[in-house]
């Protein structure tokens, strides 16, 4: 059972309402409001502290919409985190996106359970290798470090950290 009530927008204080409006007017907005208007997923918790929630959601927007990671690489890494953290919400939110990008049910299952996954694209294989190493041990050996460029590695480590944070919040608030 959820621990955090989805507060309808008309019950939010002005600071939280401004953040609510920012989230729902952006590219993720159409997915984030429930039938009564309250935010779903991790965005509801962000309203608890707009000074922290706003930069956090901005980081997520930068990762999703402004990084150099391809859509497939991004969703691959997100689903590695979701599988490792057993985050049902993140899987439910991102598996449909991955399907639209051409991931098969067998590939999605491998991402859910961490089983071996062969990918045709060497760049995607590198992202998979690095993302799995990051969630498993929180670090990279020299070989893992060398498979991506530094900018891509910075963006990927940020993505893994961000989605790990969301998975923690989703678990604690029972979303």
Backbone as JSON, one array per atom type, in Angstrom:
{
  "sequence": "XXXXXXXXXXXXXXXXXXXXXXXXXXXXXXXXXXXXXXXXXXXXXXXXXXXXXXXXXXXXXXXXXXXXXXXXXXXXXXXXXXXXXXXXXXXXXXXXXXXXXXXXXXXXXXXXXXXXXXXXXXXXXXXXXXXXXXXXXXXXXXXXXXXXXXXXXXXXXXXXXXXXXXXXXXXXXXX",
  "N": [[0.84, -1.18, 0.0], [0.5, 2.21, -0.79], [2.43, 4.7, 0.77], [2.36, 7.37, 0.61], [0.17, 9.92, 0.01], [-1.43, 10.86, -3.01], [-1.54, 14.04, -3.73], [-4.08, 16.17, -4.76], [-3.84, 18.79, -7.22], [-5.11, 21.21, -6.45], [-4.87, 21.27, -3.73], [-2.3, 21.76, -3.05], [0.46, 23.65, -1.67], [1.63, 26.95, -2.67], [4.36, 26.78, -3.61], [4.76, 24.02, -4.06], [2.71, 23.66, -5.9], [3.62, 25.17, -8.06], [5.81, 23.6, -8.85], [4.45, 21.25, -9.48], [2.95, 22.18, -11.71], [5.05, 22.73, -13.44], [6.14, 20.18, -13.87], [3.93, 18.8, -14.99], [3.5, 20.24, -17.31], [5.59, 19.71, -18.92], [7.44, 17.44, -21.16], [7.07, 14.93, -19.99], [4.72, 15.16, -18.68], [2.11, 14.28, -19.49], [2.05, 11.65, -18.75], [2.27, 11.59, -16.03], [0.24, 12.48, -14.29], [-2.39, 11.31, -12.3], [-5.82, 10.03, -12.37], [-7.25, 11.69, -10.55], [-5.73, 13.88, -10.58], [-3.45, 14.05, -8.98], [0.1, 13.53, -8.8], [1.87, 10.76, -10.21], [4.06, 7.98, -9.5], [7.56, 8.71, -8.97], [7.39, 11.45, -8.98], [5.38, 12.5, -7.39], [6.43, 12.37, -4.78], [8.42, 14.28, -5.04], [7.14, 16.66, -4.71], [7.02, 17.04, -2.01], [9.23, 18.43, -1.15], [9.88, 21.02, -2.76], [12.29, 22.62, -3.22], [14.27, 20.65, -3.39], [13.06, 18.69, -4.93], [12.55, 19.94, -7.42], [15.16, 20.47, -8.69], [15.88, 17.77, -8.87], [13.94, 16.64, -10.6], [14.56, 18.16, -12.83], [17.13, 17.22, -13.4], [16.45, 14.63, -14.2], [14.99, 15.25, -16.52], [17.04, 16.34, -18.09], [18.68, 14.11, -18.44], [16.92, 12.4, -19.82], [16.16, 13.91, -22.11], [18.21, 15.55, -23.06], [20.74, 14.45, -23.18], [23.58, 12.82, -24.75], [23.24, 10.14, -25.09], [21.8, 7.5, -26.95], [18.33, 6.84, -27.62], [17.77, 4.08, -27.36], [20.06, 3.21, -25.92], [19.75, 4.68, -23.57], [17.23, 3.72, -22.56], [17.9, 1.05, -22.25], [19.85, 1.18, -20.21], [18.29, 2.32, -18.14], [16.47, 0.25, -17.73], [18.21, -1.73, -16.87], [18.87, -0.74, -14.34], [16.27, -0.73, -13.22], [15.71, -3.49, -13.24], [17.77, -4.48, -11.56], [17.16, -3.14, -9.18], [14.66, -4.09, -8.75], [12.38, -2.6, -9.5], [9.23, -2.13, -10.02], [7.6, 0.0, -10.91], [9.35, 1.58, -12.5], [9.99, -0.3, -14.45], [7.44, -0.68, -15.58], [6.99, 1.87, -16.59], [9.07, 2.21, -18.43], [9.48, -0.08, -20.04], [7.48, -0.12, -22.14], [8.41, 2.02, -23.71], [10.9, 1.03, -24.45], [10.06, -1.17, -25.98], [8.87, 0.18, -28.13], [11.17, 1.14, -29.24], [12.26, -1.08, -30.33], [13.12, -3.25, -28.74], [12.97, -6.67, -27.87], [10.67, -9.06, -26.36], [12.13, -11.11, -25.17], [14.6, -9.87, -24.78], [13.82, -7.86, -22.99], [13.06, -9.46, -20.83], [15.55, -10.52, -20.11], [16.74, -8.19, -19.2], [15.13, -7.71, -17.0], [15.75, -9.86, -15.3], [18.5, -10.0, -15.22], [19.92, -11.8, -16.75], [22.19, -13.21, -19.25], [22.64, -11.19, -22.15], [22.73, -10.77, -25.48], [23.58, -8.3, -27.71], [23.24, -6.77, -30.9], [24.37, -4.33, -31.59], [27.45, -2.85, -31.03], [27.9, -0.53, -29.45], [25.63, -0.43, -27.81], [26.0, -2.83, -26.47], [28.25, -2.14, -25.0], [27.18, -0.14, -23.33], [25.37, -1.72, -21.9], [27.16, -3.47, -20.58], [28.62, -1.66, -18.97], [26.57, -0.41, -17.46], [25.51, -2.61, -16.06], [27.76, -3.31, -14.54], [28.01, -1.02, -12.97], [25.62, -1.05, -11.38], [26.01, -3.43, -10.06], [28.46, -3.29, -8.67], [29.09, -0.66, -8.21], [31.25, 0.62, -9.35], [33.87, 0.72, -11.83], [36.07, -1.47, -13.54], [39.28, -1.18, -15.19], [38.97, -2.1, -17.84], [36.18, -1.96, -18.22], [35.81, 0.76, -17.86], [37.06, 1.74, -20.11], [35.44, 1.23, -22.33], [33.61, 3.12, -23.17], [33.26, 6.55, -24.25], [34.38, 9.45, -22.42], [32.41, 11.5, -22.01], [30.0, 10.14, -22.59], [30.22, 8.18, -20.63], [30.09, 9.76, -18.31], [27.46, 10.74, -18.56], [26.07, 8.31, -18.5], [26.74, 7.26, -15.94], [25.52, 9.21, -14.4], [22.85, 8.83, -15.14], [22.41, 6.19, -14.15], [22.78, 6.66, -11.4], [20.69, 8.52, -10.93], [18.32, 7.06, -11.61], [18.59, 5.01, -9.78], [18.27, 6.42, -7.42], [15.58, 7.22, -7.75], [14.38, 4.66, -7.73], [14.87, 3.9, -5.09], [13.35, 5.85, -3.71], [10.8, 5.24, -4.7], [10.48, 2.7, -3.63], [10.63, 3.19, -0.81], [8.45, 4.92, -0.42], [6.47, 3.25, -1.23], [5.41, 3.13, -3.85]],
  "CA": [[0.0, 0.0, 0.0], [1.27, 3.46, -0.89], [2.59, 5.45, 2.02], [2.26, 8.8, 0.32], [-1.07, 10.29, -0.68], [-1.33, 11.71, -4.21], [-2.26, 15.26, -3.41], [-4.61, 16.88, -5.93], [-3.14, 20.08, -7.39], [-5.76, 22.34, -5.76], [-4.55, 21.2, -2.31], [-0.86, 22.01, -2.88], [0.87, 25.02, -1.36], [2.08, 27.6, -3.92], [5.65, 26.28, -4.09], [4.53, 22.68, -4.61], [1.86, 23.8, -7.1], [4.48, 25.64, -9.16], [6.56, 22.43, -9.31], [3.46, 20.39, -10.14], [2.68, 22.75, -13.02], [6.26, 22.57, -14.26], [6.24, 18.76, -14.24], [2.83, 18.38, -15.87], [3.52, 20.96, -18.58], [6.75, 19.25, -19.69], [7.22, 16.28, -22.02], [6.64, 13.75, -19.22], [3.51, 15.52, -17.97], [0.9, 13.52, -19.83], [2.13, 10.33, -18.13], [2.53, 11.67, -14.61], [-0.92, 12.84, -13.48], [-3.4, 10.28, -12.18], [-7.18, 10.48, -12.67], [-7.68, 12.77, -9.65], [-4.82, 15.0, -10.78], [-2.21, 13.88, -8.24], [1.2, 12.97, -9.58], [2.18, 9.35, -10.02], [5.47, 7.62, -9.47], [8.48, 9.46, -8.11], [7.13, 12.89, -9.04], [4.55, 12.85, -6.25], [7.32, 12.62, -3.63], [9.2, 15.49, -5.28], [6.34, 17.79, -4.24], [7.23, 17.2, -0.57], [10.28, 19.43, -0.95], [10.16, 21.61, -4.06], [13.68, 23.03, -3.45], [15.04, 19.45, -3.76], [12.33, 17.99, -6.0], [12.69, 20.6, -8.73], [16.43, 20.1, -9.33], [15.89, 16.34, -9.16], [13.2, 16.39, -11.83], [15.33, 18.78, -13.91], [18.18, 16.26, -13.74], [15.81, 13.58, -14.98], [14.68, 15.79, -17.85], [18.31, 16.46, -18.83], [19.09, 12.75, -18.8], [15.99, 11.85, -20.81], [15.93, 14.69, -23.32], [19.31, 16.41, -23.5], [22.04, 13.78, -23.17], [24.0, 12.26, -26.04], [22.89, 8.73, -25.15], [20.69, 7.22, -27.85], [17.13, 6.37, -26.93], [17.93, 2.66, -27.0], [21.06, 3.11, -24.85], [19.14, 5.23, -22.35], [16.23, 2.79, -22.03], [18.64, -0.14, -21.84], [20.44, 1.45, -18.89], [17.2, 2.49, -17.17], [15.92, -1.07, -17.41], [19.21, -2.43, -16.05], [18.65, -0.27, -12.96], [14.96, -1.23, -12.78], [15.85, -4.91, -12.95], [18.63, -4.65, -10.38], [16.46, -2.61, -8.0], [13.33, -4.69, -8.75], [11.48, -1.45, -9.49], [8.09, -2.4, -10.9], [7.14, 1.23, -11.53], [10.26, 1.96, -13.58], [9.79, -1.26, -15.55], [6.15, -0.39, -16.24], [7.11, 3.14, -17.3], [10.09, 2.24, -19.47], [9.41, -1.19, -20.99], [6.78, 0.26, -23.37], [9.3, 2.87, -24.51], [11.89, 0.12, -25.03], [9.39, -1.93, -27.05], [8.74, 1.08, -29.29], [12.51, 1.29, -29.8], [12.65, -2.33, -30.96], [13.54, -4.32, -27.85], [12.08, -7.82, -27.89], [10.25, -9.56, -25.04], [13.24, -11.88, -24.63], [15.59, -8.91, -24.29], [13.27, -7.23, -21.78], [13.14, -10.44, -19.75], [16.95, -10.57, -19.68], [16.98, -6.98, -18.41], [14.44, -7.88, -15.72], [16.37, -10.84, -14.4], [19.96, -9.9, -15.24], [20.53, -12.91, -17.49], [23.0, -12.76, -20.39], [21.9, -10.53, -23.23], [23.57, -10.44, -26.63], [23.04, -7.21, -28.52], [23.94, -6.64, -32.17], [25.07, -3.05, -31.65], [28.56, -2.81, -30.06], [27.74, 0.58, -28.51], [24.64, -0.85, -26.83], [26.65, -3.85, -25.64], [29.12, -1.42, -24.06], [26.31, 0.48, -22.33], [24.87, -2.8, -21.05], [28.28, -3.93, -19.74], [28.95, -0.64, -17.98], [25.42, -0.23, -16.55], [25.45, -3.77, -15.16], [28.87, -3.2, -13.59], [27.71, 0.07, -12.03], [24.62, -1.45, -10.39], [26.49, -4.58, -9.29], [29.58, -3.01, -7.76], [29.25, 0.76, -7.99], [32.54, 1.06, -9.85], [34.28, 0.07, -13.06], [37.49, -1.79, -13.68], [39.88, -0.44, -16.3], [38.37, -2.55, -19.08], [34.83, -1.39, -18.31], [35.96, 2.21, -18.0], [37.58, 2.07, -21.44], [34.56, 0.9, -23.46], [32.8, 4.29, -23.54], [33.91, 7.84, -24.16], [34.19, 10.06, -21.1], [31.12, 12.19, -21.92], [28.96, 9.11, -22.5], [30.37, 7.56, -19.32], [29.55, 10.7, -17.33], [26.0, 10.73, -18.69], [25.56, 7.01, -18.07], [26.82, 7.15, -14.48], [24.48, 10.1, -13.87], [21.57, 8.13, -15.35], [22.32, 5.07, -13.21], [22.57, 7.23, -10.08], [19.37, 9.13, -10.88], [17.27, 6.04, -11.57], [18.74, 4.3, -8.51], [17.61, 7.29, -6.44], [14.13, 7.08, -7.93], [13.98, 3.33, -7.28], [14.88, 3.96, -3.63], [12.19, 6.62, -3.27], [9.6, 4.47, -5.03], [10.4, 1.6, -2.65], [10.35, 3.72, 0.52], [7.08, 5.47, -0.39], [5.59, 2.17, -1.66], [4.72, 3.51, -5.08]],
  "C": [[0.89, 1.25, 0.0], [1.3, 4.16, 0.47], [2.33, 6.94, 1.83], [1.0, 9.06, -0.5], [-0.75, 11.13, -1.91], [-2.19, 12.94, -3.98], [-2.77, 15.93, -4.68], [-4.0, 18.28, -6.02], [-3.79, 21.24, -6.63], [-5.5, 22.33, -4.26], [-3.07, 21.5, -2.03], [-0.6, 23.46, -2.47], [1.46, 25.63, -2.64], [3.39, 27.07, -4.49], [5.5, 24.9, -4.72], [3.68, 22.75, -5.87], [2.68, 24.28, -8.29], [5.3, 24.47, -9.72], [5.63, 21.46, -10.03], [3.19, 20.89, -11.56], [3.87, 22.58, -13.97], [6.37, 21.13, -14.76], [5.16, 18.39, -15.26], [2.81, 19.11, -17.2], [4.68, 20.51, -19.47], [6.43, 17.99, -20.49], [6.78, 15.02, -21.29], [5.26, 13.94, -18.62], [2.3, 14.67, -18.25], [0.89, 12.14, -19.19], [2.08, 10.4, -16.61], [1.34, 12.04, -13.73], [-1.94, 11.71, -13.5], [-4.79, 10.86, -12.44], [-7.67, 11.65, -11.81], [-6.76, 13.98, -9.74], [-3.51, 14.89, -10.02], [-1.14, 13.23, -9.09], [1.46, 11.52, -9.22], [3.68, 9.17, -9.89], [6.3, 8.5, -8.58], [8.16, 10.95, -8.04], [6.25, 13.36, -7.89], [5.41, 13.18, -5.04], [8.12, 13.91, -3.81], [8.46, 16.73, -4.79], [6.51, 18.03, -2.74], [8.24, 18.28, -0.26], [10.64, 20.03, -2.31], [11.61, 22.09, -4.26], [14.61, 21.86, -3.81], [14.38, 18.75, -4.95], [12.51, 18.62, -7.36], [14.04, 20.29, -9.38], [16.51, 18.61, -9.69], [15.13, 16.05, -10.45], [13.88, 17.04, -13.03], [16.48, 17.87, -14.36], [17.61, 15.14, -14.59], [15.48, 14.04, -16.39], [15.95, 15.91, -18.69], [18.77, 15.08, -19.29], [18.22, 12.21, -19.93], [16.02, 12.59, -22.14], [17.12, 15.49, -23.83], [20.67, 15.73, -23.47], [22.36, 13.26, -24.57], [23.7, 10.77, -26.15], [21.74, 8.54, -26.13], [19.49, 6.77, -27.03], [17.25, 4.92, -26.49], [18.94, 2.49, -25.87], [20.47, 3.59, -23.53], [18.15, 4.23, -21.75], [16.88, 1.5, -21.56], [19.19, 0.06, -20.43], [19.37, 1.64, -17.82], [16.65, 1.13, -16.76], [16.92, -1.97, -16.69], [19.02, -2.03, -14.59], [17.33, -0.83, -12.43], [15.02, -2.7, -12.42], [16.65, -5.16, -11.7], [17.91, -4.23, -9.1], [15.08, -3.24, -7.81], [12.26, -3.6, -8.65], [10.36, -1.65, -10.51], [7.6, -1.14, -11.6], [8.04, 1.61, -12.7], [10.16, 0.98, -14.75], [8.51, -0.93, -16.31], [6.23, 0.9, -17.05], [8.03, 3.04, -18.51], [10.08, 1.04, -20.42], [8.61, -0.84, -22.24], [7.62, 1.14, -24.3], [10.34, 1.99, -25.2], [11.29, -0.71, -26.16], [9.26, -1.08, -28.31], [10.08, 1.28, -29.99], [13.07, -0.02, -30.35], [13.16, -3.43, -30.05], [12.5, -5.43, -27.87], [11.68, -8.21, -26.47], [11.37, -10.36, -24.39], [14.33, -10.95, -24.07], [15.1, -8.22, -23.02], [13.32, -8.19, -20.6], [14.57, -10.54, -19.22], [17.31, -9.34, -18.86], [16.29, -7.07, -17.06], [15.23, -8.76, -14.77], [17.9, -10.86, -14.42], [20.66, -11.02, -15.97], [21.33, -12.38, -18.68], [22.12, -12.22, -21.52], [22.89, -10.16, -24.33], [22.87, -9.37, -27.45], [23.88, -7.07, -29.78], [24.8, -5.39, -32.24], [26.19, -3.01, -30.6], [28.44, -1.68, -29.04], [26.72, 0.23, -27.43], [25.21, -1.93, -25.92], [27.56, -3.2, -24.61], [28.3, -0.77, -22.96], [25.78, -0.58, -21.37], [25.96, -3.26, -20.08], [28.56, -2.94, -18.62], [27.8, -0.47, -16.98], [25.32, -1.39, -15.57], [26.57, -3.73, -14.14], [28.57, -2.13, -12.54], [26.7, -0.36, -10.98], [25.13, -2.59, -9.51], [27.55, -4.2, -8.27], [29.85, -1.53, -7.54], [30.56, 1.33, -8.47], [32.82, 0.31, -11.15], [35.74, -0.3, -12.99], [38.01, -1.07, -14.92], [39.27, -0.83, -17.64], [36.98, -1.98, -19.28], [34.88, 0.11, -18.52], [36.3, 2.59, -19.44], [36.6, 1.85, -22.58], [33.68, 2.06, -23.92], [33.66, 5.54, -23.51], [33.58, 8.49, -22.83], [32.86, 10.79, -20.98], [29.98, 11.18, -21.77], [29.02, 8.42, -21.14], [29.83, 8.46, -18.22], [28.02, 10.68, -17.37], [25.41, 9.42, -18.2], [25.64, 6.84, -16.56], [25.78, 8.05, -13.81], [23.12, 9.44, -14.0], [21.4, 7.01, -14.32], [22.08, 5.6, -11.79], [21.18, 7.81, -9.91], [18.28, 8.06, -10.74], [17.39, 5.16, -10.34], [18.1, 5.1, -7.38], [16.1, 7.17, -6.54], [13.64, 5.73, -7.44], [13.92, 3.27, -5.75], [13.64, 4.7, -3.13], [10.88, 5.87, -3.55], [9.4, 3.34, -4.03], [10.0, 2.13, -1.29], [8.91, 4.24, 0.63], [6.03, 4.48, -0.89], [4.74, 2.55, -2.87], [4.68, 2.31, -5.99]]
}
